[in-house]
Amino acid sequence: MPPYILKNLLDKGSPDQRDMALKALLSATALRADRRFVARLGFIAPVSGAGKQRMIFDCRNKPTTRNAVLVRRESDRSNGDIAAIEAFDGVGTTYDFYSQIFHRNSIDNAGMRLDSYVHYGEKYPNAMWDGRRMIFGDGDGVLFSRLTQSLDVIGHELTHGVTQYTANLEYRGQSGALNESVSDVFGSLVKQWSLSQTAAQADWLVGTECWTPDIHGDALRSMKNPGSAYNDPLIGKDPQPGHMRDYKLLPETPEGDMGGVHINSGIPNHAFYLFASSIGGVAWETAGQVWYEALQRSKKDTNFDLFANTTYAIAGENFDTSTQQALQAAWDEVGIRVGKKEKILTGRTAAARERSNEDLATSIERLTRQIGSLRDDIEALKQSSGHVH
Ligand SMILES: [Zn+2]
């Protein structure tokens, strides 16, 4: 749940809703402390293992995970709790998707156990991957529905884990928006794959189950038409652009959504939608493969241009010319040119250039000193030769 939605509620909600939004905004800090605590309890921290291993913990509506009770392991039957069932199934489908489509063994590709904490807090309107595990709130039932209901939200959150173990895209500015976009792309693909939908059949909405019927909105985000997912007096209007000309320059602070990571993600989201739609068929095959490979080749400071050029290179290496052209057209349509002749300056070459500039400055300094002492020598020679005469 992007912070600006909660901030809107802080301004315009009822006292109860303001209270809920405030608690949700404050919980990030509390959860970080929890995570450190849980990490110290070695036995409960997720470890890597053989294959699909899920664990579901119930927080019993406490705003902490410390006293959560283990309610289901991989081999256990369901305890009948709907949120626990949805989390178990959604995490399982996401695991299966990554395993069958990309031959990836869990988040870390080493069989990491997938822990989910359900019924976190009271009416907590969020779901998140906190770096080690999934945490789900129940929503308030008035504005926000139960978060475990949306398979693409579960896929989105777990993909943050996949990104963490691959490109580790820094969560601010363009790399942060790419991080968010990659989560939307694969979250949406998990849903499309589970429904056996082609790109043409998919709704390309993320989080269609998030809002209750009282809220004027279809979803949290739209990849097909960024900026159109919701528009409601209480939660505001979807602020996502779908083109570079509308890129939002925001401060890299929590208030600025870390430079608009949930906002500018609309641009690469839309490029993926355009690419997948123009080549047709199921989106996880060609388009998904290109994006997955691009994620493996990205670094923490990869920006839109670099990512787009990486996808272009991958399409050229692994697919035919028409696929590469469709990809180029998709990026072009969101205002990003790929396949340019000039060399792209990566983080590493930029650093190397800076180093060589420093070297040059040192050399000039040394040469200046040498010239100075040569001049002194010449003067001395002139004077000594004068003595000879
Ligand atoms: Zn996210």
mmCIF file of C-alpha atoms and ligand atoms in Angstrom:
data_model
loop_
_atom_site.group_PDB
_atom_site.id
_atom_site.type_symbol
_atom_site.label_atom_id
_atom_site.label_comp_id
_atom_site.label_asym_id
_atom_site.label_seq_id
_atom_site.Cartn_x
_atom_site.Cartn_y
_atom_site.Cartn_z
ATOM 1 C CA MET A 1 0.000 0.000 0.000
ATOM 2 C CA PRO A 2 1.728 3.190 -1.123
ATOM 3 C CA PRO A 3 2.137 5.732 1.722
ATOM 4 C CA TYR A 4 0.308 8.511 -0.160
ATOM 5 C CA ILE A 5 -2.963 6.533 -0.053
ATOM 6 C CA LEU A 6 -2.693 6.303 3.729
ATOM 7 C CA LYS A 7 -1.741 9.987 3.931
ATOM 8 C CA ASN A 8 -4.883 10.891 2.034
ATOM 9 C CA LEU A 9 -6.860 8.969 4.627
ATOM 10 C CA LEU A 10 -5.050 10.842 7.394
ATOM 11 C CA ASP A 11 -6.388 14.062 5.875
ATOM 12 C CA LYS A 12 -9.854 13.025 4.818
ATOM 13 C CA GLY A 13 -10.859 9.903 6.718
ATOM 14 C CA SER A 14 -13.147 9.486 9.710
ATOM 15 C CA PRO A 15 -11.465 9.388 13.166
ATOM 16 C CA ASP A 16 -11.345 5.564 12.950
ATOM 17 C CA GLN A 17 -9.859 5.659 9.485
ATOM 18 C CA ARG A 18 -7.292 8.266 10.511
ATOM 19 C CA ASP A 19 -6.329 6.063 13.428
ATOM 20 C CA MET A 20 -5.954 3.046 11.115
ATOM 21 C CA ALA A 21 -3.839 5.013 8.626
ATOM 22 C CA LEU A 22 -1.581 6.384 11.358
ATOM 23 C CA LYS A 23 -1.021 2.940 12.879
ATOM 24 C CA ALA A 24 -0.252 1.539 9.428
ATOM 25 C CA LEU A 25 2.252 4.308 8.704
ATOM 26 C CA LEU A 26 3.939 3.775 12.063
ATOM 27 C CA SER A 27 4.069 -0.011 11.841
ATOM 28 C CA ALA A 28 7.047 -0.096 9.467
ATOM 29 C CA THR A 29 9.389 0.895 12.305
ATOM 30 C CA ALA A 30 7.796 -1.572 14.710
ATOM 31 C CA LEU A 31 8.144 -4.387 12.162
ATOM 32 C CA ARG A 32 11.834 -3.637 11.649
ATOM 33 C CA ALA A 33 12.393 -4.063 15.387
ATOM 34 C CA ASP A 34 10.368 -7.278 15.262
ATOM 35 C CA ARG A 35 12.468 -8.623 12.449
ATOM 36 C CA ARG A 36 15.680 -8.095 14.411
ATOM 37 C CA PHE A 37 14.077 -9.861 17.348
ATOM 38 C CA VAL A 38 12.878 -12.791 15.238
ATOM 39 C CA ALA A 39 16.291 -13.049 13.554
ATOM 40 C CA ARG A 40 17.862 -13.667 16.968
ATOM 41 C CA LEU A 41 15.577 -16.629 17.498
ATOM 42 C CA GLY A 42 17.509 -18.864 15.144
ATOM 43 C CA PHE A 43 14.977 -21.698 15.126
ATOM 44 C CA ILE A 44 12.139 -19.585 13.818
ATOM 45 C CA ALA A 45 14.079 -17.609 11.179
ATOM 46 C CA PRO A 46 13.515 -18.838 7.630
ATOM 47 C CA VAL A 47 16.302 -21.060 6.321
ATOM 48 C CA SER A 48 17.071 -22.425 2.888
ATOM 49 C CA GLY A 49 16.194 -26.030 2.223
ATOM 50 C CA ALA A 50 15.106 -28.477 -0.418
ATOM 51 C CA GLY A 51 11.935 -27.287 -2.141
ATOM 52 C CA LYS A 52 8.580 -25.719 -1.418
ATOM 53 C CA GLN A 53 8.333 -25.163 2.323
ATOM 54 C CA ARG A 54 5.654 -22.866 3.659
ATOM 55 C CA MET A 55 4.893 -21.856 7.211
ATOM 56 C CA ILE A 56 1.917 -19.793 8.300
ATOM 57 C CA PHE A 57 1.938 -17.887 11.589
ATOM 58 C CA ASP A 58 -1.063 -16.183 13.153
ATOM 59 C CA CYS A 59 -0.378 -12.821 14.843
ATOM 60 C CA ARG A 60 -3.855 -12.927 16.464
ATOM 61 C CA ASN A 61 -4.398 -9.252 15.590
ATOM 62 C CA LYS A 62 -1.478 -8.047 17.693
ATOM 63 C CA PRO A 63 0.710 -5.322 16.130
ATOM 64 C CA THR A 64 3.772 -7.540 16.540
ATOM 65 C CA THR A 65 4.978 -10.848 15.119
ATOM 66 C CA ARG A 66 6.794 -11.814 18.305
ATOM 67 C CA ASN A 67 4.011 -13.869 19.812
ATOM 68 C CA ALA A 68 2.661 -15.237 16.543
ATOM 69 C CA VAL A 69 1.562 -18.858 16.650
ATOM 70 C CA LEU A 70 2.577 -21.408 14.008
ATOM 71 C CA VAL A 71 -0.702 -22.635 12.509
ATOM 72 C CA ARG A 72 0.407 -24.559 9.410
ATOM 73 C CA ARG A 73 3.506 -26.193 7.956
ATOM 74 C CA GLU A 74 3.950 -27.593 4.440
ATOM 75 C CA SER A 75 2.612 -31.045 5.296
ATOM 76 C CA ASP A 76 -0.189 -29.840 7.637
ATOM 77 C CA ARG A 77 -3.860 -29.613 6.831
ATOM 78 C CA SER A 78 -5.581 -26.253 6.977
ATOM 79 C CA ASN A 79 -6.897 -25.042 10.325
ATOM 80 C CA GLY A 80 -9.907 -23.577 8.506
ATOM 81 C CA ASP A 81 -8.880 -19.929 8.849
ATOM 82 C CA ILE A 82 -9.536 -18.177 5.529
ATOM 83 C CA ALA A 83 -6.580 -15.738 5.689
ATOM 84 C CA ALA A 84 -4.215 -18.627 6.541
ATOM 85 C CA ILE A 85 -5.584 -20.666 3.621
ATOM 86 C CA GLU A 86 -5.279 -17.775 1.166
ATOM 87 C CA ALA A 87 -1.725 -16.968 2.261
ATOM 88 C CA PHE A 88 -0.700 -20.642 2.071
ATOM 89 C CA ASP A 89 -2.227 -21.058 -1.397
ATOM 90 C CA GLY A 90 -1.066 -17.700 -2.789
ATOM 91 C CA VAL A 91 2.510 -18.204 -1.620
ATOM 92 C CA GLY A 92 2.380 -21.760 -3.002
ATOM 93 C CA THR A 93 1.152 -20.613 -6.434
ATOM 94 C CA THR A 94 3.892 -17.957 -6.550
ATOM 95 C CA TYR A 95 6.507 -20.585 -5.637
ATOM 96 C CA ASP A 96 5.169 -22.908 -8.381
ATOM 97 C CA PHE A 97 5.168 -20.106 -10.955
ATOM 98 C CA TYR A 98 8.834 -19.246 -10.334
ATOM 99 C CA SER A 99 9.776 -22.909 -10.180
ATOM 100 C CA GLN A 100 7.997 -24.027 -13.372
ATOM 101 C CA ILE A 101 8.509 -20.951 -15.546
ATOM 102 C CA PHE A 102 11.969 -19.773 -14.458
ATOM 103 C CA HIS A 103 13.320 -22.919 -12.706
ATOM 104 C CA ARG A 104 13.841 -20.798 -9.632
ATOM 105 C CA ASN A 105 13.834 -22.605 -6.288
ATOM 106 C CA SER A 106 12.081 -20.114 -3.977
ATOM 107 C CA ILE A 107 12.996 -16.477 -3.276
ATOM 108 C CA ASP A 108 16.741 -17.045 -2.938
ATOM 109 C CA ASN A 109 16.896 -19.837 -5.557
ATOM 110 C CA ALA A 110 18.156 -22.066 -2.761
ATOM 111 C CA GLY A 111 14.841 -23.288 -1.362
ATOM 112 C CA MET A 112 14.336 -20.560 1.243
ATOM 113 C CA ARG A 113 11.436 -21.363 3.564
ATOM 114 C CA LEU A 114 8.475 -19.101 2.901
ATOM 115 C CA ASP A 115 7.020 -17.739 6.120
ATOM 116 C CA SER A 116 3.761 -15.797 6.188
ATOM 117 C CA TYR A 117 2.315 -13.914 9.145
ATOM 118 C CA VAL A 118 -1.434 -13.405 8.890
ATOM 119 C CA HIS A 119 -3.862 -11.310 10.991
ATOM 120 C CA TYR A 120 -1.120 -8.777 11.682
ATOM 121 C CA GLY A 121 -2.459 -5.873 13.765
ATOM 122 C CA GLU A 122 -6.001 -4.657 13.921
ATOM 123 C CA LYS A 123 -7.584 -3.723 10.594
ATOM 124 C CA TYR A 124 -4.053 -3.352 9.228
ATOM 125 C CA PRO A 125 -4.465 -2.301 5.568
ATOM 126 C CA ASN A 126 -1.265 -3.707 4.075
ATOM 127 C CA ALA A 127 0.721 -6.712 2.899
ATOM 128 C CA MET A 128 4.495 -6.700 2.724
ATOM 129 C CA TRP A 129 7.726 -8.619 2.256
ATOM 130 C CA ASP A 130 9.919 -7.293 5.048
ATOM 131 C CA GLY A 131 13.155 -8.779 3.747
ATOM 132 C CA ARG A 132 12.648 -12.228 5.288
ATOM 133 C CA ARG A 133 8.939 -12.983 5.400
ATOM 134 C CA MET A 134 5.414 -12.040 4.325
ATOM 135 C CA ILE A 135 3.144 -10.029 6.601
ATOM 136 C CA PHE A 136 -0.576 -9.654 5.934
ATOM 137 C CA GLY A 137 -3.132 -7.387 7.559
ATOM 138 C CA ASP A 138 -6.857 -8.016 7.524
ATOM 139 C CA GLY A 139 -7.840 -4.619 6.115
ATOM 140 C CA ASP A 140 -10.652 -2.704 7.789
ATOM 141 C CA GLY A 141 -13.407 -4.220 5.646
ATOM 142 C CA VAL A 142 -14.766 -0.729 4.979
ATOM 143 C CA LEU A 143 -12.164 0.631 2.558
ATOM 144 C CA PHE A 144 -9.589 -2.146 2.350
ATOM 145 C CA SER A 145 -10.340 -5.819 1.944
ATOM 146 C CA ARG A 146 -8.359 -8.700 3.397
ATOM 147 C CA LEU A 147 -4.952 -8.497 1.716
ATOM 148 C CA THR A 148 -4.492 -12.266 1.311
ATOM 149 C CA GLN A 149 -7.325 -12.243 -1.253
ATOM 150 C CA SER A 150 -5.197 -10.776 -4.044
ATOM 151 C CA LEU A 151 -2.880 -13.369 -5.602
ATOM 152 C CA ASP A 152 -1.067 -10.668 -7.579
ATOM 153 C CA VAL A 153 -0.395 -8.761 -4.347
ATOM 154 C CA ILE A 154 1.186 -11.912 -2.872
ATOM 155 C CA GLY A 155 3.154 -12.387 -6.109
ATOM 156 C CA HIS A 156 4.161 -8.712 -6.004
ATOM 157 C CA GLU A 157 5.432 -8.906 -2.423
ATOM 158 C CA LEU A 158 7.350 -12.174 -2.894
ATOM 159 C CA THR A 159 8.938 -10.736 -6.040
ATOM 160 C CA HIS A 160 10.454 -8.010 -3.833
ATOM 161 C CA GLY A 161 12.282 -10.951 -2.246
ATOM 162 C CA VAL A 162 13.419 -12.258 -5.654
ATOM 163 C CA THR A 163 14.699 -8.764 -6.554
ATOM 164 C CA GLN A 164 16.473 -8.572 -3.194
ATOM 165 C CA TYR A 165 18.385 -11.784 -4.039
ATOM 166 C CA THR A 166 19.158 -10.751 -7.652
ATOM 167 C CA ALA A 167 19.565 -7.131 -8.837
ATOM 168 C CA ASN A 168 18.834 -5.772 -5.332
ATOM 169 C CA LEU A 169 17.548 -2.562 -6.965
ATOM 170 C CA GLU A 170 17.911 0.323 -4.527
ATOM 171 C CA TYR A 171 14.505 1.402 -3.212
ATOM 172 C CA ARG A 172 14.585 5.032 -4.313
ATOM 173 C CA GLY A 173 14.299 7.026 -7.538
ATOM 174 C CA GLN A 174 14.368 5.138 -10.825
ATOM 175 C CA SER A 175 15.955 1.962 -9.450
ATOM 176 C CA GLY A 176 13.210 1.960 -6.794
ATOM 177 C CA ALA A 177 10.493 2.477 -9.399
ATOM 178 C CA LEU A 178 12.002 -0.424 -11.371
ATOM 179 C CA ASN A 179 11.946 -2.512 -8.181
ATOM 180 C CA GLU A 180 8.227 -1.732 -7.792
ATOM 181 C CA SER A 181 7.543 -2.312 -11.487
ATOM 182 C CA VAL A 182 9.288 -5.705 -11.551
ATOM 183 C CA SER A 183 7.061 -6.722 -8.611
ATOM 184 C CA ASP A 184 3.941 -5.606 -10.492
ATOM 185 C CA VAL A 185 5.065 -7.404 -13.654
ATOM 186 C CA PHE A 186 5.704 -10.777 -11.985
ATOM 187 C CA GLY A 187 2.781 -10.378 -9.567
ATOM 188 C CA SER A 188 0.526 -9.889 -12.573
ATOM 189 C CA LEU A 189 2.167 -12.830 -14.384
ATOM 190 C CA VAL A 190 1.549 -15.127 -11.388
ATOM 191 C CA LYS A 191 -2.142 -14.256 -11.635
ATOM 192 C CA GLN A 192 -2.281 -14.624 -15.435
ATOM 193 C CA TRP A 193 -0.436 -17.969 -15.226
ATOM 194 C CA SER A 194 -2.752 -19.324 -12.537
ATOM 195 C CA LEU A 195 -5.775 -18.334 -14.649
ATOM 196 C CA SER A 196 -4.167 -19.565 -17.930
ATOM 197 C CA GLN A 197 -4.823 -16.153 -19.476
ATOM 198 C CA THR A 198 -3.249 -14.768 -22.628
ATOM 199 C CA ALA A 199 -1.983 -11.187 -22.654
ATOM 200 C CA ALA A 200 -5.166 -10.198 -24.478
ATOM 201 C CA GLN A 201 -7.405 -11.871 -21.874
ATOM 202 C CA ALA A 202 -5.640 -10.432 -18.811
ATOM 203 C CA ASP A 203 -7.012 -7.316 -17.082
ATOM 204 C CA TRP A 204 -3.483 -6.021 -16.306
ATOM 205 C CA LEU A 205 -4.738 -4.692 -12.979
ATOM 206 C CA VAL A 206 -2.759 -5.197 -9.782
ATOM 207 C CA GLY A 207 -4.729 -5.763 -6.582
ATOM 208 C CA THR A 208 -8.284 -5.957 -7.955
ATOM 209 C CA GLU A 209 -9.454 -7.329 -4.599
ATOM 210 C CA CYS A 210 -7.861 -4.574 -2.488
ATOM 211 C CA TRP A 211 -10.724 -2.105 -2.356
ATOM 212 C CA THR A 212 -14.119 -2.851 -0.915
ATOM 213 C CA PRO A 213 -17.132 -2.118 -3.179
ATOM 214 C CA ASP A 214 -17.548 1.219 -1.331
ATOM 215 C CA ILE A 215 -14.367 2.620 -2.864
ATOM 216 C CA HIS A 216 -14.448 4.019 -6.356
ATOM 217 C CA GLY A 217 -11.626 2.013 -7.862
ATOM 218 C CA ASP A 218 -10.860 -1.176 -9.774
ATOM 219 C CA ALA A 219 -7.456 -1.927 -8.317
ATOM 220 C CA LEU A 220 -4.269 -0.538 -6.816
ATOM 221 C CA ARG A 221 -2.566 -0.056 -10.183
ATOM 222 C CA SER A 222 -3.275 -0.520 -13.881
ATOM 223 C CA MET A 223 -0.475 -1.596 -16.219
ATOM 224 C CA LYS A 224 -2.687 -1.160 -19.249
ATOM 225 C CA ASN A 225 -3.742 2.370 -18.363
ATOM 226 C CA PRO A 226 -1.563 3.792 -15.566
ATOM 227 C CA GLY A 227 -3.315 6.507 -13.565
ATOM 228 C CA SER A 228 -6.781 4.996 -13.954
ATOM 229 C CA ALA A 229 -6.866 2.348 -11.199
ATOM 230 C CA TYR A 230 -8.834 4.395 -8.646
ATOM 231 C CA ASN A 231 -10.294 7.825 -8.033
ATOM 232 C CA ASP A 232 -12.072 8.333 -4.748
ATOM 233 C CA PRO A 233 -12.503 11.312 -2.395
ATOM 234 C CA LEU A 234 -11.170 9.298 0.557
ATOM 235 C CA ILE A 235 -8.098 7.686 -0.954
ATOM 236 C CA GLY A 236 -7.345 10.156 -3.756
ATOM 237 C CA LYS A 237 -6.614 9.500 -7.400
ATOM 238 C CA ASP A 238 -4.168 7.006 -8.890
ATOM 239 C CA PRO A 239 -1.078 9.200 -9.587
ATOM 240 C CA GLN A 240 0.786 6.876 -11.962
ATOM 241 C CA PRO A 241 2.169 8.219 -15.266
ATOM 242 C CA GLY A 242 2.478 5.961 -18.307
ATOM 243 C CA HIS A 243 5.022 8.080 -20.211
ATOM 244 C CA MET A 244 8.377 9.731 -19.449
ATOM 245 C CA ARG A 245 6.942 13.175 -20.211
ATOM 246 C CA ASP A 246 4.814 12.807 -17.058
ATOM 247 C CA TYR A 247 7.643 11.432 -14.898
ATOM 248 C CA LYS A 248 7.186 12.747 -11.354
ATOM 249 C CA LEU A 249 10.279 14.217 -9.730
ATOM 250 C CA LEU A 250 9.709 13.769 -6.006
ATOM 251 C CA PRO A 251 12.012 13.948 -2.993
ATOM 252 C CA GLU A 252 13.583 10.645 -1.973
ATOM 253 C CA THR A 253 11.865 10.689 1.415
ATOM 254 C CA PRO A 254 9.026 8.548 2.799
ATOM 255 C CA GLU A 255 6.691 11.530 2.141
ATOM 256 C CA GLY A 256 7.917 11.698 -1.464
ATOM 257 C CA ASP A 257 7.371 7.930 -1.852
ATOM 258 C CA MET A 258 11.194 7.657 -2.051
ATOM 259 C CA GLY A 259 11.170 9.585 -5.315
ATOM 260 C CA GLY A 260 7.865 8.155 -6.514
ATOM 261 C CA VAL A 261 8.749 4.463 -6.501
ATOM 262 C CA HIS A 262 5.039 3.457 -6.579
ATOM 263 C CA ILE A 263 4.270 6.278 -9.018
ATOM 264 C CA ASN A 264 6.881 6.251 -11.787
ATOM 265 C CA SER A 265 6.739 2.442 -11.851
ATOM 266 C CA GLY A 266 3.735 3.057 -14.124
ATOM 267 C CA ILE A 267 6.161 3.819 -16.993
ATOM 268 C CA PRO A 268 8.074 0.481 -17.151
ATOM 269 C CA ASN A 269 4.801 -1.285 -16.206
ATOM 270 C CA HIS A 270 3.149 0.143 -19.288
ATOM 271 C CA ALA A 271 6.135 -0.765 -21.501
ATOM 272 C CA PHE A 272 5.828 -4.388 -20.353
ATOM 273 C CA TYR A 273 2.096 -4.396 -21.046
ATOM 274 C CA LEU A 274 2.639 -2.923 -24.553
ATOM 275 C CA PHE A 275 5.404 -5.417 -25.378
ATOM 276 C CA ALA A 276 3.477 -8.471 -24.113
ATOM 277 C CA SER A 277 0.300 -7.356 -25.866
ATOM 278 C CA SER A 278 1.937 -6.676 -29.204
ATOM 279 C CA ILE A 279 3.651 -10.084 -29.404
ATOM 280 C CA GLY A 280 0.509 -11.838 -28.155
ATOM 281 C CA GLY A 281 0.137 -15.272 -26.561
ATOM 282 C CA VAL A 282 0.849 -15.767 -22.869
ATOM 283 C CA ALA A 283 2.903 -12.965 -21.347
ATOM 284 C CA TRP A 284 5.137 -15.121 -19.136
ATOM 285 C CA GLU A 285 6.726 -16.844 -22.136
ATOM 286 C CA THR A 286 8.590 -14.283 -24.224
ATOM 287 C CA ALA A 287 8.003 -10.978 -22.384
ATOM 288 C CA GLY A 288 8.355 -12.600 -18.942
ATOM 289 C CA GLN A 289 11.588 -14.370 -19.942
ATOM 290 C CA VAL A 290 13.115 -11.125 -21.245
ATOM 291 C CA TRP A 291 12.209 -9.259 -18.025
ATOM 292 C CA TYR A 292 13.398 -12.075 -15.762
ATOM 293 C CA GLU A 293 16.772 -12.214 -17.523
ATOM 294 C CA ALA A 294 17.042 -8.402 -17.408
ATOM 295 C CA LEU A 295 16.482 -8.551 -13.630
ATOM 296 C CA GLN A 296 19.371 -11.048 -13.302
ATOM 297 C CA ARG A 297 21.644 -8.680 -15.276
ATOM 298 C CA SER A 298 20.633 -5.500 -13.407
ATOM 299 C CA LYS A 299 22.489 -3.863 -10.526
ATOM 300 C CA LYS A 300 21.339 -1.851 -7.559
ATOM 301 C CA ASP A 301 21.601 1.478 -9.406
ATOM 302 C CA THR A 302 20.108 0.354 -12.735
ATOM 303 C CA ASN A 303 17.850 3.076 -14.147
ATOM 304 C CA PHE A 304 15.052 2.955 -16.750
ATOM 305 C CA ASP A 305 17.357 3.545 -19.737
ATOM 306 C CA LEU A 306 19.821 0.885 -18.708
ATOM 307 C CA PHE A 307 17.090 -1.642 -17.923
ATOM 308 C CA ALA A 308 15.367 -0.943 -21.253
ATOM 309 C CA ASN A 309 18.636 -1.379 -23.149
ATOM 310 C CA THR A 310 19.307 -4.618 -21.287
ATOM 311 C CA THR A 311 15.904 -6.001 -22.325
ATOM 312 C CA TYR A 312 16.691 -4.919 -25.896
ATOM 313 C CA ALA A 313 20.001 -6.802 -25.856
ATOM 314 C CA ILE A 314 18.341 -9.909 -24.385
ATOM 315 C CA ALA A 315 15.566 -9.854 -26.990
ATOM 316 C CA GLY A 316 18.245 -9.651 -29.693
ATOM 317 C CA GLU A 317 20.214 -12.561 -28.231
ATOM 318 C CA ASN A 318 17.325 -14.929 -27.634
ATOM 319 C CA PHE A 319 14.463 -14.004 -29.950
ATOM 320 C CA ASP A 320 13.840 -12.940 -33.531
ATOM 321 C CA THR A 321 14.044 -9.460 -35.031
ATOM 322 C CA SER A 322 10.292 -8.871 -34.911
ATOM 323 C CA THR A 323 10.300 -9.523 -31.141
ATOM 324 C CA GLN A 324 13.152 -7.071 -30.667
ATOM 325 C CA GLN A 325 11.334 -4.500 -32.792
ATOM 326 C CA ALA A 326 8.128 -4.955 -30.779
ATOM 327 C CA LEU A 327 10.151 -4.356 -27.622
ATOM 328 C CA GLN A 328 11.767 -1.240 -29.081
ATOM 329 C CA ALA A 329 8.327 0.093 -30.085
ATOM 330 C CA ALA A 330 6.948 -0.571 -26.580
ATOM 331 C CA TRP A 331 9.747 1.379 -24.882
ATOM 332 C CA ASP A 332 9.419 4.086 -27.517
ATOM 333 C CA GLU A 333 5.726 4.454 -26.739
ATOM 334 C CA VAL A 334 6.526 5.298 -23.095
ATOM 335 C CA GLY A 335 9.238 7.777 -24.121
ATOM 336 C CA ILE A 336 12.331 5.578 -23.681
ATOM 337 C CA ARG A 337 14.614 5.076 -26.697
ATOM 338 C CA VAL A 338 16.510 1.795 -26.908
ATOM 339 C CA GLY A 339 19.027 0.452 -29.401
ATOM 340 C CA LYS A 340 20.850 3.769 -29.594
ATOM 341 C CA LYS A 341 24.339 3.725 -31.123
ATOM 342 C CA GLU A 342 26.155 5.581 -28.352
ATOM 343 C CA LYS A 343 27.667 3.576 -25.562
ATOM 344 C CA ILE A 344 25.638 3.479 -22.386
ATOM 345 C CA LEU A 345 27.478 4.741 -19.348
ATOM 346 C CA THR A 346 27.002 2.153 -16.636
ATOM 347 C CA GLY A 347 27.782 2.774 -12.987
ATOM 348 C CA ARG A 348 31.085 0.953 -13.378
ATOM 349 C CA THR A 349 32.317 2.863 -16.444
ATOM 350 C CA ALA A 350 31.266 6.134 -14.807
ATOM 351 C CA ALA A 351 33.393 5.258 -11.774
ATOM 352 C CA ALA A 352 36.285 4.259 -14.031
ATOM 353 C CA ARG A 353 36.015 7.575 -15.867
ATOM 354 C CA GLU A 354 36.096 9.441 -12.580
ATOM 355 C CA ARG A 355 39.169 7.485 -11.537
ATOM 356 C CA SER A 356 40.957 8.274 -14.788
ATOM 357 C CA ASN A 357 40.123 11.964 -14.327
ATOM 358 C CA GLU A 358 41.738 11.813 -10.893
ATOM 359 C CA ASP A 359 44.794 10.092 -12.380
ATOM 360 C CA LEU A 360 45.054 12.808 -15.005
ATOM 361 C CA ALA A 361 44.951 15.558 -12.368
ATOM 362 C CA THR A 362 47.731 13.814 -10.423
ATOM 363 C CA SER A 363 49.851 13.493 -13.565
ATOM 364 C CA ILE A 364 49.431 17.176 -14.431
ATOM 365 C CA GLU A 365 50.462 18.124 -10.918
ATOM 366 C CA ARG A 366 53.556 15.917 -11.143
ATOM 367 C CA LEU A 367 54.485 17.312 -14.578
ATOM 368 C CA THR A 368 54.069 20.874 -13.312
ATOM 369 C CA ARG A 369 56.433 20.112 -10.456
ATOM 370 C CA GLN A 370 58.945 18.555 -12.877
ATOM 371 C CA ILE A 371 58.788 21.564 -15.195
ATOM 372 C CA GLY A 372 59.357 23.817 -12.201
ATOM 373 C CA SER A 373 62.477 21.953 -11.113
ATOM 374 C CA LEU A 374 63.739 21.802 -14.740
ATOM 375 C CA ARG A 375 63.392 25.565 -14.925
ATOM 376 C CA ASP A 376 65.403 25.862 -11.696
ATOM 377 C CA ASP A 377 68.067 23.534 -13.153
ATOM 378 C CA ILE A 378 68.268 25.626 -16.335
ATOM 379 C CA GLU A 379 68.599 28.814 -14.286
ATOM 380 C CA ALA A 380 71.345 27.189 -12.209
ATOM 381 C CA LEU A 381 73.110 26.010 -15.389
ATOM 382 C CA LYS A 382 72.870 29.501 -16.907
ATOM 383 C CA GLN A 383 74.387 31.019 -13.794
ATOM 384 C CA SER A 384 77.144 28.409 -13.513
ATOM 385 C CA SER A 385 78.016 28.790 -17.196
ATOM 386 C CA GLY A 386 78.154 32.549 -16.546
ATOM 387 C CA HIS A 387 80.799 31.899 -13.941
ATOM 388 C CA VAL A 388 82.891 30.017 -16.504
ATOM 389 C CA HIS A 389 82.985 33.043 -18.726
HETATM 390 ZN ZN ZN B 1 5.898 -3.155 -3.661
#
